[in-house]
PDB file of C-alpha atoms in Angstrom:
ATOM      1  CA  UNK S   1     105.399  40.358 216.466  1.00  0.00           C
ATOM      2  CA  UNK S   2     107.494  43.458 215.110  1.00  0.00           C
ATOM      3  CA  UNK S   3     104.829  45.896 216.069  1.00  0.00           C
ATOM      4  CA  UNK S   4     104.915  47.354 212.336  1.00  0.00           C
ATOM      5  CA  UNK S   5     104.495  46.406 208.746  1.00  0.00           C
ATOM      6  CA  UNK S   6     105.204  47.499 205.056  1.00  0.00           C
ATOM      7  CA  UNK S   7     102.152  47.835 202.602  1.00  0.00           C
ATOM      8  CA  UNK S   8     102.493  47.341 199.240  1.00  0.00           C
ATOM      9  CA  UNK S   9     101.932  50.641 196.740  1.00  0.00           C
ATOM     10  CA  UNK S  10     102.394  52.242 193.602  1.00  0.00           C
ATOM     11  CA  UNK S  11     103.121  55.564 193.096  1.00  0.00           C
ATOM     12  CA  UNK S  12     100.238  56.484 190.181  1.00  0.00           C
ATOM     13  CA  UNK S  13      97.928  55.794 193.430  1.00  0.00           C
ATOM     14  CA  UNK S  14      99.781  58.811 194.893  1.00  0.00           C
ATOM     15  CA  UNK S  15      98.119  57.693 198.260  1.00  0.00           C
ATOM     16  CA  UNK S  16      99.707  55.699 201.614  1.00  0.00           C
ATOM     17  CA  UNK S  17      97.631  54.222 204.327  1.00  0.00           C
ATOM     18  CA  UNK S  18      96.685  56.529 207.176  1.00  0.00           C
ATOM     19  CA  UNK S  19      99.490  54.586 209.293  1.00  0.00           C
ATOM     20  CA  UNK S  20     102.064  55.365 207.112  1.00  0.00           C
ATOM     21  CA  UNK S  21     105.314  56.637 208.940  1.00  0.00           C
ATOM     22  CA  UNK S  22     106.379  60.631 208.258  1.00  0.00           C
ATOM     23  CA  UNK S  23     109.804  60.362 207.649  1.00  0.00           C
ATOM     24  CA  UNK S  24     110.562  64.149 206.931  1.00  0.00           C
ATOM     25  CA  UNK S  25     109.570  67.201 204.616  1.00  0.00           C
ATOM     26  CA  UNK S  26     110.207  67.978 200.803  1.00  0.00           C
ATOM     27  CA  UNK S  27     111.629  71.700 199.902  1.00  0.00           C
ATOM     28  CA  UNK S  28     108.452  72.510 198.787  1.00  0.00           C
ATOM     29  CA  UNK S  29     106.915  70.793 201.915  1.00  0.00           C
ATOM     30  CA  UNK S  30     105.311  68.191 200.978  1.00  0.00           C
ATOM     31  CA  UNK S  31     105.627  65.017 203.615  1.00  0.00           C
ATOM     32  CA  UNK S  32     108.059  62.699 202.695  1.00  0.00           C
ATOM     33  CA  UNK S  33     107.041  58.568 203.990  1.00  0.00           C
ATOM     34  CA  UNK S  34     109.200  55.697 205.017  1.00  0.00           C
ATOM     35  CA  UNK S  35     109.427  53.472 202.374  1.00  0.00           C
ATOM     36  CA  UNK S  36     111.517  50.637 200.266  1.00  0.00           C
ATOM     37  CA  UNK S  37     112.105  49.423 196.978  1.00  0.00           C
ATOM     38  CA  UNK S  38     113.675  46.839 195.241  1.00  0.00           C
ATOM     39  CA  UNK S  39     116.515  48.194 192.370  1.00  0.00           C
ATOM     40  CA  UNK S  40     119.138  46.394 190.353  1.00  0.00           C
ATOM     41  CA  UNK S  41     119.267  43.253 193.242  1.00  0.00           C
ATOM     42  CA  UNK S  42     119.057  45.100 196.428  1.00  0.00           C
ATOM     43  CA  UNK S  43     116.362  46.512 198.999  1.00  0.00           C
ATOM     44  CA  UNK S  44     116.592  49.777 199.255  1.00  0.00           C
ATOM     45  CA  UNK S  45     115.127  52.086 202.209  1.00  0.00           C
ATOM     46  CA  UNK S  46     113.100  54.782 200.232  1.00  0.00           C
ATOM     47  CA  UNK S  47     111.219  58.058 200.496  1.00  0.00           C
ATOM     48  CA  UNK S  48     107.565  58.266 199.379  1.00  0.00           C
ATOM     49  CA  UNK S  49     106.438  61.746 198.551  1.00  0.00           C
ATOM     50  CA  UNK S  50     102.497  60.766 197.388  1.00  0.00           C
ATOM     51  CA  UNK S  51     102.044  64.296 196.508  1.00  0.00           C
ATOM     52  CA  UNK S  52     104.219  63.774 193.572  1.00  0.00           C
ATOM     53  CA  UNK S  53     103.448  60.255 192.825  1.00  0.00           C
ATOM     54  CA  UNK S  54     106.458  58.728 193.437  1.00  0.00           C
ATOM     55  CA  UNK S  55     109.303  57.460 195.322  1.00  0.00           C
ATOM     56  CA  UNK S  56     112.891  57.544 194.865  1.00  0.00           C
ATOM     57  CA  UNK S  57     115.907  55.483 196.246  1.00  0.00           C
ATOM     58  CA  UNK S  58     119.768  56.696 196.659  1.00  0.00           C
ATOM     59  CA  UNK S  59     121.554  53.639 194.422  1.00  0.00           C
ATOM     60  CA  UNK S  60     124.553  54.071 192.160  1.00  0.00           C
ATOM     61  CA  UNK S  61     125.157  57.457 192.795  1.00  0.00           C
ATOM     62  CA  UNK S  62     121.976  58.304 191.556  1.00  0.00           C
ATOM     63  CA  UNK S  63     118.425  59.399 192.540  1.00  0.00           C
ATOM     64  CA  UNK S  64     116.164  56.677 191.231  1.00  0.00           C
ATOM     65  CA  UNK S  65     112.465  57.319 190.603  1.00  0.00           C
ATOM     66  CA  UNK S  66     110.585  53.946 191.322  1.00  0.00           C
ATOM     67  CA  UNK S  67     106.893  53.243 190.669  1.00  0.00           C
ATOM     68  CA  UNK S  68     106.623  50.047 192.961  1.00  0.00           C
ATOM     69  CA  UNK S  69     107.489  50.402 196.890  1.00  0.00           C
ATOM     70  CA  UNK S  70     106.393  49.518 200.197  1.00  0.00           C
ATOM     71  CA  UNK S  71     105.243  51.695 202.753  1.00  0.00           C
ATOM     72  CA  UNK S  72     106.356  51.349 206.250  1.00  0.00           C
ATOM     73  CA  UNK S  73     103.530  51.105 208.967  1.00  0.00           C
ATOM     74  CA  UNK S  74     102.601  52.353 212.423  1.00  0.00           C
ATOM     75  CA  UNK S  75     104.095  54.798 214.942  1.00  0.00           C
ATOM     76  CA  UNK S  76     106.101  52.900 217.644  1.00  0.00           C
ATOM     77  CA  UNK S  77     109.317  54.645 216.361  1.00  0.00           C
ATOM     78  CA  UNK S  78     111.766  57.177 217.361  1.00  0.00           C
ATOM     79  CA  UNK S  79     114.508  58.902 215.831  1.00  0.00           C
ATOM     80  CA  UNK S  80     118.047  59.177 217.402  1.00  0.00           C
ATOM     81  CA  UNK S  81     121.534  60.403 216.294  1.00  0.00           C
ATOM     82  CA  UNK S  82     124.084  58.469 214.288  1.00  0.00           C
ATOM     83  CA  UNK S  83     127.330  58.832 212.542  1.00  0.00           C
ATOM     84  CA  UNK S  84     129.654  57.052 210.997  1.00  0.00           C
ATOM     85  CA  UNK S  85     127.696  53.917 209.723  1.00  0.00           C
ATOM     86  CA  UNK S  86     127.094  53.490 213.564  1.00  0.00           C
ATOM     87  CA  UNK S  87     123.664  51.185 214.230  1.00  0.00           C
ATOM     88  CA  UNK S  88     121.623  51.313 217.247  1.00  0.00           C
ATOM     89  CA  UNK S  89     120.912  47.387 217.904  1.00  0.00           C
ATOM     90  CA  UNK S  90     117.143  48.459 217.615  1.00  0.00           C
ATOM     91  CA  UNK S  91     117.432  50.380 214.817  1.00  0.00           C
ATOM     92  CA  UNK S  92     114.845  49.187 211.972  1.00  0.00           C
ATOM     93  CA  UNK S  93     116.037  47.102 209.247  1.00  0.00           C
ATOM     94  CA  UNK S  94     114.814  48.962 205.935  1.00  0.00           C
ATOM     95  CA  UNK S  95     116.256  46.759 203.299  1.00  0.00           C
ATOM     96  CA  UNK S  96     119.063  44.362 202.209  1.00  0.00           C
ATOM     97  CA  UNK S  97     121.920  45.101 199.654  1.00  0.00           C
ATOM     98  CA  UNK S  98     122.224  41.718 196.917  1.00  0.00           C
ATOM     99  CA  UNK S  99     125.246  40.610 198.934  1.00  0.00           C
ATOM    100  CA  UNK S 100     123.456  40.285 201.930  1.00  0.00           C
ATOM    101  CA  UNK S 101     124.400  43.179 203.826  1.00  0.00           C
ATOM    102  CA  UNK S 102     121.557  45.198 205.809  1.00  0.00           C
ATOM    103  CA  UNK S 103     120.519  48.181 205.056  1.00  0.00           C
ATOM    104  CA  UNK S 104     118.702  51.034 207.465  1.00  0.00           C
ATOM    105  CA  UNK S 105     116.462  53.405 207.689  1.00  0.00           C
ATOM    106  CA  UNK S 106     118.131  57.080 207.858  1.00  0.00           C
ATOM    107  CA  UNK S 107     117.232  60.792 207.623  1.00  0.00           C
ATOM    108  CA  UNK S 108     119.248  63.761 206.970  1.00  0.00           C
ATOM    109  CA  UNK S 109     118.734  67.878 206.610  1.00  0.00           C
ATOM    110  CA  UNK S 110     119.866  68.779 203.200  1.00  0.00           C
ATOM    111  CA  UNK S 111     119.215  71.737 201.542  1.00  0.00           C
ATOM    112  CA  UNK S 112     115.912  72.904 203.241  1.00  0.00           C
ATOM    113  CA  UNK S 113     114.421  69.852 203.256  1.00  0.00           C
ATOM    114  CA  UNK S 114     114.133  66.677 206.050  1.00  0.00           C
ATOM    115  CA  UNK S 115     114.711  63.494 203.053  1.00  0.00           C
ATOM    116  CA  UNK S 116     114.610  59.749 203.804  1.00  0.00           C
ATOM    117  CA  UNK S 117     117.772  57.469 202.756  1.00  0.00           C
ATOM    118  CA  UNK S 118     119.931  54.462 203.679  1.00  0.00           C
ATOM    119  CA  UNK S 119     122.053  53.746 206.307  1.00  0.00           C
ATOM    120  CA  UNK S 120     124.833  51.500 204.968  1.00  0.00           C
ATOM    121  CA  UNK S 121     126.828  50.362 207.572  1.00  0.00           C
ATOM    122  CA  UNK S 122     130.370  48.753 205.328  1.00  0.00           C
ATOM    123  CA  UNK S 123     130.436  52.479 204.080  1.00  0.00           C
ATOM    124  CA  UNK S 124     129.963  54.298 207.269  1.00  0.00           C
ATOM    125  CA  UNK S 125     127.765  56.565 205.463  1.00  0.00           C
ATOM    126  CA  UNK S 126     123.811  57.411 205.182  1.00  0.00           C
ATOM    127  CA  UNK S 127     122.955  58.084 201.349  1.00  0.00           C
ATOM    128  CA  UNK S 128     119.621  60.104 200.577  1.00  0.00           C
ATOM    129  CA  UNK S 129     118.143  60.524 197.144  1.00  0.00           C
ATOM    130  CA  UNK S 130     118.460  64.079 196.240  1.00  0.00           C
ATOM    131  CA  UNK S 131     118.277  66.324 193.294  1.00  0.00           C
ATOM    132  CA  UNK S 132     118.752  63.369 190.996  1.00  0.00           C
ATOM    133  CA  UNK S 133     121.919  62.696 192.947  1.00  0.00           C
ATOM    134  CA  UNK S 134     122.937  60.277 195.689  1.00  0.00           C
ATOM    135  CA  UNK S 135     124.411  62.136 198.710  1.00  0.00           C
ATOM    136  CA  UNK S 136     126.538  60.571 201.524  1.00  0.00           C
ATOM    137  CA  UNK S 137     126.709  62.062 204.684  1.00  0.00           C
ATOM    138  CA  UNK S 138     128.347  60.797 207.858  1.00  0.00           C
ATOM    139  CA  UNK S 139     125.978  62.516 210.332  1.00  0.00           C
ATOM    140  CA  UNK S 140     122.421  61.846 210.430  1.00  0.00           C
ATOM    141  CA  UNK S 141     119.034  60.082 212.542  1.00  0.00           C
ATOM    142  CA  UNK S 142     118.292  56.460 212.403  1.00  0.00           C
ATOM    143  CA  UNK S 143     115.083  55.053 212.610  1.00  0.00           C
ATOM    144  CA  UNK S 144     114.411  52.722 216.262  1.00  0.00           C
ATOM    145  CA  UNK S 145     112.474  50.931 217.508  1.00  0.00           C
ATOM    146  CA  UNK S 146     110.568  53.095 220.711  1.00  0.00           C
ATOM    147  CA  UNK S 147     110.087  51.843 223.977  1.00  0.00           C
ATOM    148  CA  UNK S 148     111.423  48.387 223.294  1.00  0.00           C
ATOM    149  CA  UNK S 149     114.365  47.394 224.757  1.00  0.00           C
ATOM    150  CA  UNK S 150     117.895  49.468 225.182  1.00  0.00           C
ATOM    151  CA  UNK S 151     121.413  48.590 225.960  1.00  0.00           C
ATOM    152  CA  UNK S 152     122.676  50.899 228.712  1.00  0.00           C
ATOM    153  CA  UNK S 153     126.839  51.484 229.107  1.00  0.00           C
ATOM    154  CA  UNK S 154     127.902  50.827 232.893  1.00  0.00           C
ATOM    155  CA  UNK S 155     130.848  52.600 233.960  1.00  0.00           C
ATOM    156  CA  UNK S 156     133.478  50.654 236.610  1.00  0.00           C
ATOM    157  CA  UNK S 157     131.925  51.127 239.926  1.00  0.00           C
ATOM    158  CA  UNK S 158     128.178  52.100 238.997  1.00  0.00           C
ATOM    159  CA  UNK S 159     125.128  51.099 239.909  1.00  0.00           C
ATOM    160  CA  UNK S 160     123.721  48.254 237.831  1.00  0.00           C
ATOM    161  CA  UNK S 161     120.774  49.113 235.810  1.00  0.00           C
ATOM    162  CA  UNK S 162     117.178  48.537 236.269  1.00  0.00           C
ATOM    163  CA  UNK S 163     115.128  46.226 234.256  1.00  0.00           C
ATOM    164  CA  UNK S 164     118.628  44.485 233.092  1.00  0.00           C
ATOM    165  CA  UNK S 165     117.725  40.898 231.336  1.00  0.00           C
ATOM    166  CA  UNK S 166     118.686  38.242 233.364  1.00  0.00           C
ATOM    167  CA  UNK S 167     119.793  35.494 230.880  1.00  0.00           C
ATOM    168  CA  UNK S 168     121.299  32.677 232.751  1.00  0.00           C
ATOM    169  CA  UNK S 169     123.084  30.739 235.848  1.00  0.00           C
ATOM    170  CA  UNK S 170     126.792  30.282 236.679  1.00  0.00           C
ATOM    171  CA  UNK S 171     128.011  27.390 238.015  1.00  0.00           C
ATOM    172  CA  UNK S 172     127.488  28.719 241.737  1.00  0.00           C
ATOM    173  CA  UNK S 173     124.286  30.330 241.279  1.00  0.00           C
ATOM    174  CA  UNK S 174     125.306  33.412 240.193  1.00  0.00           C
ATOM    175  CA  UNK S 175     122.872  35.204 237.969  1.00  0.00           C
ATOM    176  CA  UNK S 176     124.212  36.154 233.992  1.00  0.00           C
ATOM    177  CA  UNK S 177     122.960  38.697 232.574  1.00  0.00           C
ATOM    178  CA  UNK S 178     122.745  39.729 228.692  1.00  0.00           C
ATOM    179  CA  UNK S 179     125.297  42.217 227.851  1.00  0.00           C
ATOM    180  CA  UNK S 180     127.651  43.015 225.213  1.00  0.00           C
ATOM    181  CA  UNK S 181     131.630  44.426 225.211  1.00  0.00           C
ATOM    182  CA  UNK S 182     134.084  45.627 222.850  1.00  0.00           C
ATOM    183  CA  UNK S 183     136.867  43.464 221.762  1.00  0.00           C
ATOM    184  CA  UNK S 184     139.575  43.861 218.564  1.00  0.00           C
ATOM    185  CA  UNK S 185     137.026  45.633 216.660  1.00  0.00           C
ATOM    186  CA  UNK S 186     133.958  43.639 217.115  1.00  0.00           C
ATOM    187  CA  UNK S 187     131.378  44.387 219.511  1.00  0.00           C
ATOM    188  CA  UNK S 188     130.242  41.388 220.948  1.00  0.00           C
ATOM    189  CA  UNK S 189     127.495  39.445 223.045  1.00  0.00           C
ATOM    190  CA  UNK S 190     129.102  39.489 226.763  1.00  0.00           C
ATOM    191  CA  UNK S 191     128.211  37.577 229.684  1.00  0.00           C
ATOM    192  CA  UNK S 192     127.529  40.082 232.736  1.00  0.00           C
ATOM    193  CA  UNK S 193     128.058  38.240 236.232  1.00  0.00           C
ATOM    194  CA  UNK S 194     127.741  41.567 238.753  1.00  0.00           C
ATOM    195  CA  UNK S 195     128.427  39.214 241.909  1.00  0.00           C
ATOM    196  CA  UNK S 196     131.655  39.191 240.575  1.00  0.00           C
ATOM    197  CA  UNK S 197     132.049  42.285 238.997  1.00  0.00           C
ATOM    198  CA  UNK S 198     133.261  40.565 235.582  1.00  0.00           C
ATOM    199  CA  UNK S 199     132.299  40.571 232.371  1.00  0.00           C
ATOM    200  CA  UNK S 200     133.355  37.745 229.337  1.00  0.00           C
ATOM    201  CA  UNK S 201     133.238  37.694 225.713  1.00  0.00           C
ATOM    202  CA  UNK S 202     133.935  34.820 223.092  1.00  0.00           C
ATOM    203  CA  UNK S 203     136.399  35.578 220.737  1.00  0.00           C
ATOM    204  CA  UNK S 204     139.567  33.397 218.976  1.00  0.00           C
ATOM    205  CA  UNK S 205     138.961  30.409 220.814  1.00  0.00           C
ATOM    206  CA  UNK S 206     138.944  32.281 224.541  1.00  0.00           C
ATOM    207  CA  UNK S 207     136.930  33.627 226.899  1.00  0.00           C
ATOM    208  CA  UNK S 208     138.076  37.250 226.903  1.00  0.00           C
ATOM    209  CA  UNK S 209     137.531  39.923 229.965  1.00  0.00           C
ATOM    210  CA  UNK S 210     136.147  43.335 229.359  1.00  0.00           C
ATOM    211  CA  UNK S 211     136.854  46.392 231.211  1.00  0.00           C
ATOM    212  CA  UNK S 212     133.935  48.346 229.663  1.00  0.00           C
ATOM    213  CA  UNK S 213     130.340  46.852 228.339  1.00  0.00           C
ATOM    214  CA  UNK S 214     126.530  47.891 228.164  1.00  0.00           C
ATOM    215  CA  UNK S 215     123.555  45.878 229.673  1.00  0.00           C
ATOM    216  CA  UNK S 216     120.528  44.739 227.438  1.00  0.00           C
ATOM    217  CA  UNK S 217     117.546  46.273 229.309  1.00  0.00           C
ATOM    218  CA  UNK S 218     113.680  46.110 229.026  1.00  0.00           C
ATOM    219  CA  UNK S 219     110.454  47.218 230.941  1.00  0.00           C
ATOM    220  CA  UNK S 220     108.450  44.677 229.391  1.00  0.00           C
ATOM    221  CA  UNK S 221     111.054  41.594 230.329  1.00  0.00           C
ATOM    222  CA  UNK S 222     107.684  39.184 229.489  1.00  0.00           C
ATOM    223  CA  UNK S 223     108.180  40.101 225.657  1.00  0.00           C
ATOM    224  CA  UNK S 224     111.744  38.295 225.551  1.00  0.00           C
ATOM    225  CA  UNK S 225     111.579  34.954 224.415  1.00  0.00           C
ATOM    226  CA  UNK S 226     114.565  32.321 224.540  1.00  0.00           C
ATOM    227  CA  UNK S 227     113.855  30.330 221.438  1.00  0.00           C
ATOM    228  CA  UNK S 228     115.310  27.211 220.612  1.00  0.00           C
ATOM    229  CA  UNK S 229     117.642  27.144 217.007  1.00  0.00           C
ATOM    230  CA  UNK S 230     120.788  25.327 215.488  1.00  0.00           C
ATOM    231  CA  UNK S 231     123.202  25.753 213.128  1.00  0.00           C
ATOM    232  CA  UNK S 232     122.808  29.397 213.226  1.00  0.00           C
ATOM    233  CA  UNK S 233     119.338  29.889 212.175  1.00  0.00           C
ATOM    234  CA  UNK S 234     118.073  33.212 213.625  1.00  0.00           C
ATOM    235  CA  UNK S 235     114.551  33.344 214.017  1.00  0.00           C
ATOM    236  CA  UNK S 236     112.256  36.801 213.616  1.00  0.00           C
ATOM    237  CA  UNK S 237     112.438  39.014 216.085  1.00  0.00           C
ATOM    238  CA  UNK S 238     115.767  37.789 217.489  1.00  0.00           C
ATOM    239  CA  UNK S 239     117.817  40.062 219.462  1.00  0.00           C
ATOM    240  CA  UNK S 240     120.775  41.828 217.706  1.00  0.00           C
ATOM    241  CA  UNK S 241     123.667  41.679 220.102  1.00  0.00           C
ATOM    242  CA  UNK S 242     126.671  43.213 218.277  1.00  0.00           C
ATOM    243  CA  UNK S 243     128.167  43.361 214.985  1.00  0.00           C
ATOM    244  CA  UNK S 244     131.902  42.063 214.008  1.00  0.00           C
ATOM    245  CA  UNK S 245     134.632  44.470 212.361  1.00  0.00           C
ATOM    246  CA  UNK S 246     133.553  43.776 209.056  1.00  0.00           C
ATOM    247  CA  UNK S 247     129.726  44.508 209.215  1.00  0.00           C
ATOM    248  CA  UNK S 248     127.972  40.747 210.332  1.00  0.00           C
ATOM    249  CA  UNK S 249     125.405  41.298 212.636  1.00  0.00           C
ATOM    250  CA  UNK S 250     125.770  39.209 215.985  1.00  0.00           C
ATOM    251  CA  UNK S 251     123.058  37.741 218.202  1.00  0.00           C
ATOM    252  CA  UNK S 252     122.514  37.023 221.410  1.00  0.00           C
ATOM    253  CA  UNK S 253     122.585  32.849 222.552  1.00  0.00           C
ATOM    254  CA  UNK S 254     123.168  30.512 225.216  1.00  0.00           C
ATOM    255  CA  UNK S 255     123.900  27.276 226.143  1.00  0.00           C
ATOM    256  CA  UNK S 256     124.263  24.619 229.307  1.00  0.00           C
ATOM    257  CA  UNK S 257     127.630  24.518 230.095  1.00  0.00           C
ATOM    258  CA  UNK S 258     129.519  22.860 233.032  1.00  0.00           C
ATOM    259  CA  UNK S 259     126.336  23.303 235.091  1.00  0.00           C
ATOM    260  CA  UNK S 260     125.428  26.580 233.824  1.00  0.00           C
ATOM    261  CA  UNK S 261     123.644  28.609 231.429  1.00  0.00           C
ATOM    262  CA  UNK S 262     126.050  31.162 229.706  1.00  0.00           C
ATOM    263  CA  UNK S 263     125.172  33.993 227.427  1.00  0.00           C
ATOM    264  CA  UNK S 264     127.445  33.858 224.470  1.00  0.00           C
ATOM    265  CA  UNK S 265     126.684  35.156 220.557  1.00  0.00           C
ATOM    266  CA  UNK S 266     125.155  33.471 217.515  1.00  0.00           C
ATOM    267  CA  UNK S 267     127.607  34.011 214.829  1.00  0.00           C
ATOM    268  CA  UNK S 268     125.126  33.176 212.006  1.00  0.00           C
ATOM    269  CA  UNK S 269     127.654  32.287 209.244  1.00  0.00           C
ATOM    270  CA  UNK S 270     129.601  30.539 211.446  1.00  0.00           C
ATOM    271  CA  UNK S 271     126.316  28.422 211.859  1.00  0.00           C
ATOM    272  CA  UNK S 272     127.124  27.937 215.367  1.00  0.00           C
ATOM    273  CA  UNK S 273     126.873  30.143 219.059  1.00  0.00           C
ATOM    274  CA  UNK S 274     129.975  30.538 221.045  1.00  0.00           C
ATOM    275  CA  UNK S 275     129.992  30.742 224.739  1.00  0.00           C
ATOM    276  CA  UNK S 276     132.388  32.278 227.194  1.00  0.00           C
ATOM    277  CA  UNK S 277     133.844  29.510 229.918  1.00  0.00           C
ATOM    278  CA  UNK S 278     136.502  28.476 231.893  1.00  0.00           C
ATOM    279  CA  UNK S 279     139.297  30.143 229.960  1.00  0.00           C
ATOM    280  CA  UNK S 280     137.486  28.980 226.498  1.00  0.00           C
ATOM    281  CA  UNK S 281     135.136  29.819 223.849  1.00  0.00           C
ATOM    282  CA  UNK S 282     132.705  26.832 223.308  1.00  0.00           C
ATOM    283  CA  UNK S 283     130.837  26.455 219.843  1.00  0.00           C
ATOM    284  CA  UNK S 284     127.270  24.780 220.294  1.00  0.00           C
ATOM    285  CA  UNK S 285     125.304  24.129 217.036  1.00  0.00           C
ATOM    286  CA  UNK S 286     122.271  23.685 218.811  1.00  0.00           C
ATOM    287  CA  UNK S 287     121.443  26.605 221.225  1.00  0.00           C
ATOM    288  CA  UNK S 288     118.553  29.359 222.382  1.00  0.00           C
ATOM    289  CA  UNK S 289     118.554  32.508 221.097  1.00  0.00           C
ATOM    290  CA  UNK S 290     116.940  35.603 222.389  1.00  0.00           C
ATOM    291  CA  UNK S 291     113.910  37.248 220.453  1.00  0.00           C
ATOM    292  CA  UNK S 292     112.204  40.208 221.581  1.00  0.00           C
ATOM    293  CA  UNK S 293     108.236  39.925 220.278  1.00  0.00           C
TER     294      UNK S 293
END
């Protein structure tokens, strides 16, 4: 389970449930909610202002009054710095543009008030509905996920990190855990082996070494699942574990291998996971992925 919800509302009922998230203030003060809408093809990430009986959406340029929206639910959420189109890998997915790029939830001080928009990655950007105009700005908060799960950067020659997610066995016994480097633009789902102080990536048909990578890490390590799929199916719930250059999300797989399990990334339109060994990257269509629930 997500841990939250979106309720269905309209805004003549100028009322949200008593769960409803606070995303930030109007000018005049009045609380602004979480919300989403659907406009012209796309899910957009909204803000609810029940006081005034409606909600609005950044599309086109525009601020766009809409009457139907959904209300986001619950309170296991935090707020944390972004810029640049940059996406926390538990940052909240708050809609979907018609092309099938995601969409997330963002906030941004303009003008006296605290308003709710979209962060859209391909632009780099978080857009807020304001004034009748759409706004872009490159700084803002992103909504997360709190006290899930984190990825942690390790510096050369520090200590690994607590509650890191073991994911797997190399061929000597070695434990793998889930991590994810940068490589030519992408960041990707790594394979973390600290006995040997090394750390792989799949990318263009090799298994690639990384100087410098983060660690998936989680208190709760009973709420990660390993869940079979194929063909690049990603189940709900599954693990975000990077994103490529040009905006598609990446997830976090694995595979038997040569008489080991290997961490690798589900490259869903690829419809296949890639794995890090020996030198090579290795496409499985069938494969687990890693859901957080």
């Amino acid at each position: 389970m997500s841990g939250y919800y979106w309720v269905d509302t309209k805004s003549r009922h100028g009322y949200v449930p008593s769960t409803a998230l606070r995303g930030g203030t109007d000018i005049d003060g009045s609380p602004i909610y979480v919300g989403r809408a659907f406009h012209e093809g796309d899910w957009i990430p909204a803000k609810v202002i029940p006081s005034k009986h409606i909600a609005y959406v950044p599309y086109g340029g525009d601020e766009v009054g809409v009457e139907k929206f959904q209300v986001l639910c619950e309170q296991h959420f935090e707020w944390v710095a972004g810029h640049g189109g940059q996406v926390p890998s538990n940052a909240v997915v708050g809609g979907r543009t018609c092309d099938g790029e995601d969409l997330y939830i963002g906030r941004v001080g303009h003008d006296g008030a605290w308003t709710v928009g979209k962060v859209q990655p391909s632009h780099e950007t978080c857009y807020i509905p304001f004034d009748g105009k759409e706004i872009g700005h490159k700084d803002y908060e992103i909504l997360v996920l709190k006290g899930s799960y984190q990825w942690v950067d390790v510096a050369p020659g520090a200590m690994f990190p607590s509650f890191a997610i073991q994911g797997g066995k190399d061929v000597d016994g070695s434990p793998i855990y889930v991590g994810q480097g940068f490589h030519n633009g992408d960041w990707l789902p790594a394979k973390v082996i600290p006995n040997k102080r090394a750390v792989y990536v799949p990318y263009g048909g090799k298994e690639i070494l990384v100087p410098t990578f983060k660690v998936l890490t989680g208190r709760m390590k009973h709420r990660f699942i390993w869940v079979l799929s194929s063909g690049g199916n990603v189940p709900p719930g599954a693990v975000p574990g990077g994103r490529t250059s040009n905006g598609e999300i990446l997830y976090v797989g694995r595979a038997p291998h040569g008489g080991s399990l290997t961490i690798g990334k589900v490259h869903p339109t690829h419809g296949s996971c890639y794995i890090p060994f020996g030198g090579t990257e290795h496409p499985y269509k069938s494969y687990e992925i890693l859901t957080y629930r």
